[in-house]
Amino acid sequence: DTEVTQTPKHLVMGMTNKKSLKCEQHMGHRAMYWYKQKAKKPPELMFVYSYEKLSINESVPSRFSPECPNSSLLNLHLHALQPEDSALYLCASSHRVDDKEKLFFGSGTQLSVL
Amino acid sequence: DAKTTQPNSMESNEEEPVHLPCNHSTISGTDYIHWYRQLPSQGPEYVIHGLTSNVNNRMASLAIAEDRKSSTLILHRATLRDAAVYYCILKGRRSNYQLIWGAGTKLIIKP
């Protein structure tokens, strides 16, 4: 199994809603990532978890709250988002954080904030 | 900061080789060169990576210039399924081992 599974595939939410994005992998990877991708742009790193501990937060606003309950799961909790937060949210995993390791990406959650 | 420069788009005919260039003149001696591609409506997919020597795998070849200031991704026989955005990326200690993405080249394959 070389898949990273993200749910839901699409999400529409209002600015006062609370929602969560979920990501799961069963490859035994110990590094997991959240990326944000705007249309026609490359992905931008948001958070990195290494061995279930948050190791990198790229100055992401607190309305995005990541959580890594165990080595296979990664969540992104959303609260009080703005319309400009509408984007494709990608989860990825790798064996570990390293310059040679390749990342496996999920298909993403397309988020629209109204 | 290290960064990569790629053409916005390229066209190629089906079943012909494709050479996708990338410039990375500020690369450090320890940065790896990675390539990922993103098909429509999908997440990025790893293609290949290298440090100094040319690399081959089942998907592509990576040719790295001797001074490492540029590299070329080679698809030996492009198919319609290879139509995607191809990203040239640096990864190393300077970036905390995170991917530094280029803007990407949109590859169009003509049947």
mmCIF file of C-alpha atoms in Angstrom:
data_model
loop_
_atom_site.group_PDB
_atom_site.id
_atom_site.type_symbol
_atom_site.label_atom_id
_atom_site.label_comp_id
_atom_site.label_asym_id
_atom_site.label_seq_id
_atom_site.Cartn_x
_atom_site.Cartn_y
_atom_site.Cartn_z
ATOM 1 C CA ASP A 1 0.000 0.000 0.000
ATOM 2 C CA THR A 2 1.706 3.179 -1.206
ATOM 3 C CA GLU A 3 -1.287 5.458 -0.808
ATOM 4 C CA VAL A 4 -1.937 8.581 1.176
ATOM 5 C CA THR A 5 -5.685 8.924 1.632
ATOM 6 C CA GLN A 6 -7.311 12.290 2.226
ATOM 7 C CA THR A 7 -10.909 12.970 3.192
ATOM 8 C CA PRO A 8 -13.077 14.698 2.258
ATOM 9 C CA LYS A 9 -12.188 15.319 -1.392
ATOM 10 C CA HIS A 10 -14.241 18.511 -1.479
ATOM 11 C CA LEU A 11 -15.382 20.798 1.336
ATOM 12 C CA VAL A 12 -17.446 23.979 1.357
ATOM 13 C CA MET A 13 -17.611 25.883 4.615
ATOM 14 C CA GLY A 14 -18.716 29.227 5.928
ATOM 15 C CA MET A 15 -16.431 31.581 7.784
ATOM 16 C CA THR A 16 -17.957 30.656 11.155
ATOM 17 C CA ASN A 17 -17.806 26.884 10.675
ATOM 18 C CA LYS A 18 -15.417 24.412 12.255
ATOM 19 C CA LYS A 19 -14.304 21.496 10.090
ATOM 20 C CA SER A 20 -11.445 19.006 9.923
ATOM 21 C CA LEU A 21 -9.408 17.526 7.109
ATOM 22 C CA LYS A 22 -8.114 13.987 7.553
ATOM 23 C CA CYS A 23 -5.081 12.191 6.143
ATOM 24 C CA GLU A 24 -4.056 8.559 6.571
ATOM 25 C CA GLN A 25 -1.089 6.444 5.445
ATOM 26 C CA HIS A 26 -0.100 2.852 6.228
ATOM 27 C CA MET A 27 3.432 2.843 4.812
ATOM 28 C CA GLY A 28 5.097 3.131 8.213
ATOM 29 C CA HIS A 29 6.215 6.664 7.410
ATOM 30 C CA ARG A 30 7.227 8.777 10.413
ATOM 31 C CA ALA A 31 7.114 12.194 8.697
ATOM 32 C CA MET A 32 3.845 13.796 7.620
ATOM 33 C CA TYR A 33 3.175 17.136 5.987
ATOM 34 C CA TRP A 34 0.403 19.611 5.212
ATOM 35 C CA TYR A 35 0.690 21.760 2.090
ATOM 36 C CA LYS A 36 -1.587 24.468 0.670
ATOM 37 C CA GLN A 37 -1.819 24.918 -3.096
ATOM 38 C CA LYS A 38 -3.463 27.819 -4.905
ATOM 39 C CA ALA A 39 -4.461 27.427 -8.547
ATOM 40 C CA LYS A 40 -1.525 27.397 -10.996
ATOM 41 C CA LYS A 41 1.013 27.729 -8.157
ATOM 42 C CA PRO A 42 3.341 25.189 -6.553
ATOM 43 C CA PRO A 43 2.415 23.777 -3.143
ATOM 44 C CA GLU A 44 3.391 25.807 -0.076
ATOM 45 C CA LEU A 45 4.505 24.026 3.078
ATOM 46 C CA MET A 46 2.340 24.608 6.160
ATOM 47 C CA PHE A 47 3.335 22.034 8.806
ATOM 48 C CA VAL A 48 5.709 19.109 9.262
ATOM 49 C CA TYR A 49 5.320 16.343 11.831
ATOM 50 C CA SER A 50 8.270 14.103 12.591
ATOM 51 C CA TYR A 51 7.681 11.083 14.853
ATOM 52 C CA GLU A 52 4.268 12.543 15.790
ATOM 53 C CA LYS A 53 5.791 15.805 17.021
ATOM 54 C CA LEU A 54 5.307 19.142 15.252
ATOM 55 C CA SER A 55 8.729 20.077 13.898
ATOM 56 C CA ILE A 56 7.949 22.870 11.433
ATOM 57 C CA ASN A 57 5.189 25.489 11.422
ATOM 58 C CA GLU A 58 5.664 27.877 8.494
ATOM 59 C CA SER A 59 4.071 30.827 10.337
ATOM 60 C CA VAL A 60 0.591 29.528 9.573
ATOM 61 C CA PRO A 61 -2.339 31.503 11.106
ATOM 62 C CA SER A 62 -3.834 29.941 14.229
ATOM 63 C CA ARG A 63 -7.151 29.335 12.460
ATOM 64 C CA PHE A 64 -5.341 26.255 11.077
ATOM 65 C CA SER A 65 -4.591 23.728 13.810
ATOM 66 C CA PRO A 66 -2.753 20.503 12.977
ATOM 67 C CA GLU A 67 -2.935 17.309 15.001
ATOM 68 C CA CYS A 68 -1.101 13.985 14.693
ATOM 69 C CA PRO A 69 -2.977 11.448 16.876
ATOM 70 C CA ASN A 70 -0.701 8.555 15.857
ATOM 71 C CA SER A 71 1.923 7.640 13.284
ATOM 72 C CA SER A 72 -0.685 6.875 10.589
ATOM 73 C CA LEU A 73 -3.052 9.809 10.968
ATOM 74 C CA LEU A 74 -2.797 13.534 10.416
ATOM 75 C CA ASN A 75 -5.616 16.025 10.885
ATOM 76 C CA LEU A 76 -5.984 19.693 10.039
ATOM 77 C CA HIS A 77 -8.613 21.493 12.103
ATOM 78 C CA LEU A 78 -10.138 24.588 10.505
ATOM 79 C CA HIS A 79 -11.917 27.407 12.331
ATOM 80 C CA ALA A 80 -12.991 30.908 11.342
ATOM 81 C CA LEU A 81 -11.388 30.691 7.914
ATOM 82 C CA GLN A 82 -11.343 33.511 5.389
ATOM 83 C CA PRO A 83 -12.319 33.316 1.693
ATOM 84 C CA GLU A 84 -8.635 33.659 0.761
ATOM 85 C CA ASP A 85 -8.021 30.327 2.504
ATOM 86 C CA SER A 86 -9.851 28.600 -0.335
ATOM 87 C CA ALA A 87 -7.298 26.255 -1.923
ATOM 88 C CA LEU A 88 -6.284 22.634 -2.443
ATOM 89 C CA TYR A 89 -4.914 21.188 0.809
ATOM 90 C CA LEU A 90 -2.435 18.387 0.286
ATOM 91 C CA CYS A 91 -1.160 15.852 2.772
ATOM 92 C CA ALA A 92 2.107 14.008 2.212
ATOM 93 C CA SER A 93 4.279 11.488 4.018
ATOM 94 C CA SER A 94 7.849 10.180 3.868
ATOM 95 C CA HIS A 95 9.929 7.644 5.789
ATOM 96 C CA ARG A 96 11.582 10.498 7.656
ATOM 97 C CA VAL A 97 12.662 14.105 7.169
ATOM 98 C CA ASP A 98 15.780 13.841 5.012
ATOM 99 C CA ASP A 99 17.275 15.418 1.888
ATOM 100 C CA LYS A 100 16.984 12.182 -0.119
ATOM 101 C CA GLU A 101 13.574 10.924 0.989
ATOM 102 C CA LYS A 102 10.729 11.108 -1.504
ATOM 103 C CA LEU A 103 7.329 12.350 -0.485
ATOM 104 C CA PHE A 104 4.075 10.531 -1.221
ATOM 105 C CA PHE A 105 1.161 12.924 -1.714
ATOM 106 C CA GLY A 106 -2.552 12.427 -1.354
ATOM 107 C CA SER A 107 -4.985 13.753 -3.962
ATOM 108 C CA GLY A 108 -5.933 16.640 -1.714
ATOM 109 C CA THR A 109 -9.020 18.302 -0.305
ATOM 110 C CA GLN A 110 -10.430 21.132 -2.424
ATOM 111 C CA LEU A 111 -11.638 23.692 0.114
ATOM 112 C CA SER A 112 -13.990 26.573 -0.619
ATOM 113 C CA VAL A 113 -14.655 29.157 2.077
ATOM 114 C CA LEU A 114 -17.770 31.257 1.523
ATOM 115 C CA ASP B 1 17.752 31.622 -0.951
ATOM 116 C CA ALA B 2 18.145 28.763 -3.353
ATOM 117 C CA LYS B 3 15.548 28.674 -6.089
ATOM 118 C CA THR B 4 14.941 27.039 -9.454
ATOM 119 C CA THR B 5 13.897 28.525 -12.790
ATOM 120 C CA GLN B 6 11.887 26.589 -15.349
ATOM 121 C CA PRO B 7 10.086 27.451 -18.618
ATOM 122 C CA ASN B 8 6.369 28.032 -18.104
ATOM 123 C CA SER B 9 5.330 25.472 -20.694
ATOM 124 C CA MET B 10 6.650 23.087 -23.320
ATOM 125 C CA GLU B 11 5.048 21.071 -26.095
ATOM 126 C CA SER B 12 6.117 17.719 -27.448
ATOM 127 C CA ASN B 13 4.798 15.074 -29.787
ATOM 128 C CA GLU B 14 3.655 11.734 -28.478
ATOM 129 C CA GLU B 15 6.288 8.956 -28.457
ATOM 130 C CA GLU B 16 9.147 11.456 -28.817
ATOM 131 C CA PRO B 17 11.748 12.262 -26.142
ATOM 132 C CA VAL B 18 11.201 15.321 -23.962
ATOM 133 C CA HIS B 19 13.922 17.367 -22.308
ATOM 134 C CA LEU B 20 12.718 19.599 -19.463
ATOM 135 C CA PRO B 21 15.362 22.135 -18.375
ATOM 136 C CA CYS B 22 15.901 23.674 -14.952
ATOM 137 C CA ASN B 23 18.333 26.337 -13.778
ATOM 138 C CA HIS B 24 19.483 26.438 -10.155
ATOM 139 C CA SER B 25 22.515 28.711 -10.154
ATOM 140 C CA THR B 26 22.394 29.306 -6.352
ATOM 141 C CA ILE B 27 22.384 25.621 -5.461
ATOM 142 C CA SER B 28 24.560 24.687 -2.508
ATOM 143 C CA GLY B 29 26.958 21.763 -2.513
ATOM 144 C CA THR B 30 24.654 19.681 -0.326
ATOM 145 C CA ASP B 31 21.300 20.378 -2.043
ATOM 146 C CA TYR B 32 19.666 17.453 -3.804
ATOM 147 C CA ILE B 33 17.766 18.077 -7.044
ATOM 148 C CA HIS B 34 14.305 16.515 -7.014
ATOM 149 C CA TRP B 35 11.633 16.381 -9.705
ATOM 150 C CA TYR B 36 7.952 15.863 -9.056
ATOM 151 C CA ARG B 37 5.043 16.033 -11.459
ATOM 152 C CA GLN B 38 1.408 16.846 -10.906
ATOM 153 C CA LEU B 39 -1.254 15.432 -13.170
ATOM 154 C CA PRO B 40 -4.589 17.267 -13.405
ATOM 155 C CA SER B 41 -6.731 16.889 -10.268
ATOM 156 C CA GLN B 42 -4.056 14.898 -8.433
ATOM 157 C CA GLY B 43 -1.387 15.485 -5.840
ATOM 158 C CA PRO B 44 2.265 15.749 -6.880
ATOM 159 C CA GLU B 45 4.087 12.510 -7.685
ATOM 160 C CA TYR B 46 7.797 11.843 -7.187
ATOM 161 C CA VAL B 47 9.736 11.359 -10.421
ATOM 162 C CA ILE B 48 13.466 11.255 -9.665
ATOM 163 C CA HIS B 49 16.253 12.876 -7.642
ATOM 164 C CA GLY B 50 20.024 13.214 -7.766
ATOM 165 C CA LEU B 51 23.022 15.008 -6.278
ATOM 166 C CA THR B 52 25.900 15.037 -8.775
ATOM 167 C CA SER B 53 25.766 12.014 -11.066
ATOM 168 C CA ASN B 54 23.173 11.382 -13.755
ATOM 169 C CA VAL B 55 20.333 9.135 -12.568
ATOM 170 C CA ASN B 56 17.949 6.761 -14.319
ATOM 171 C CA ASN B 57 14.771 5.079 -13.136
ATOM 172 C CA ARG B 58 11.747 3.511 -14.766
ATOM 173 C CA MET B 59 10.026 6.881 -15.200
ATOM 174 C CA ALA B 60 12.787 9.184 -16.407
ATOM 175 C CA SER B 61 16.445 10.186 -16.486
ATOM 176 C CA LEU B 62 18.050 13.139 -14.738
ATOM 177 C CA ALA B 63 21.070 14.790 -16.310
ATOM 178 C CA ILE B 64 22.968 17.108 -13.953
ATOM 179 C CA ALA B 65 25.484 19.632 -15.282
ATOM 180 C CA GLU B 66 29.036 19.295 -14.038
ATOM 181 C CA ASP B 67 28.835 22.620 -12.151
ATOM 182 C CA ARG B 68 25.365 21.616 -10.833
ATOM 183 C CA LYS B 69 23.894 24.965 -11.844
ATOM 184 C CA SER B 70 21.405 23.299 -14.167
ATOM 185 C CA SER B 71 19.746 19.969 -14.772
ATOM 186 C CA THR B 72 17.486 18.330 -17.338
ATOM 187 C CA LEU B 73 14.689 15.842 -16.813
ATOM 188 C CA ILE B 74 14.429 13.455 -19.744
ATOM 189 C CA LEU B 75 11.318 11.506 -20.610
ATOM 190 C CA HIS B 76 12.514 9.004 -23.180
ATOM 191 C CA ARG B 77 9.216 8.411 -24.953
ATOM 192 C CA ALA B 78 6.408 10.711 -23.894
ATOM 193 C CA THR B 79 2.834 9.474 -23.851
ATOM 194 C CA LEU B 80 -0.414 11.391 -23.388
ATOM 195 C CA ARG B 81 -0.372 10.245 -19.764
ATOM 196 C CA ASP B 82 2.815 12.264 -19.208
ATOM 197 C CA ALA B 83 0.941 15.549 -19.699
ATOM 198 C CA ALA B 84 1.415 17.283 -16.342
ATOM 199 C CA VAL B 85 3.124 20.139 -14.528
ATOM 200 C CA TYR B 86 6.738 19.168 -13.801
ATOM 201 C CA TYR B 87 8.413 20.778 -10.799
ATOM 202 C CA CYS B 88 12.181 21.110 -10.362
ATOM 203 C CA ILE B 89 12.931 21.253 -6.644
ATOM 204 C CA LEU B 90 15.926 21.667 -4.354
ATOM 205 C CA LYS B 91 16.120 19.933 -0.993
ATOM 206 C CA GLY B 92 18.834 20.089 1.599
ATOM 207 C CA ARG B 93 20.095 21.306 4.930
ATOM 208 C CA ARG B 94 19.540 24.994 4.031
ATOM 209 C CA SER B 95 15.821 24.349 3.644
ATOM 210 C CA ASN B 96 15.562 22.175 6.770
ATOM 211 C CA TYR B 97 15.270 19.239 4.366
ATOM 212 C CA GLN B 98 12.029 20.630 2.937
ATOM 213 C CA LEU B 99 11.200 20.960 -0.752
ATOM 214 C CA ILE B 100 11.945 24.342 -2.378
ATOM 215 C CA TRP B 101 9.599 24.286 -5.370
ATOM 216 C CA GLY B 102 10.115 25.955 -8.716
ATOM 217 C CA ALA B 103 7.126 27.444 -10.547
ATOM 218 C CA GLY B 104 6.822 24.336 -12.712
ATOM 219 C CA THR B 105 6.702 23.575 -16.443
ATOM 220 C CA LYS B 106 3.384 22.591 -17.958
ATOM 221 C CA LEU B 107 4.121 19.792 -20.447
ATOM 222 C CA ILE B 108 1.659 19.476 -23.305
ATOM 223 C CA ILE B 109 1.768 16.281 -25.357
ATOM 224 C CA LYS B 110 0.351 16.385 -28.866
ATOM 225 C CA PRO B 111 -1.033 13.138 -30.295
#
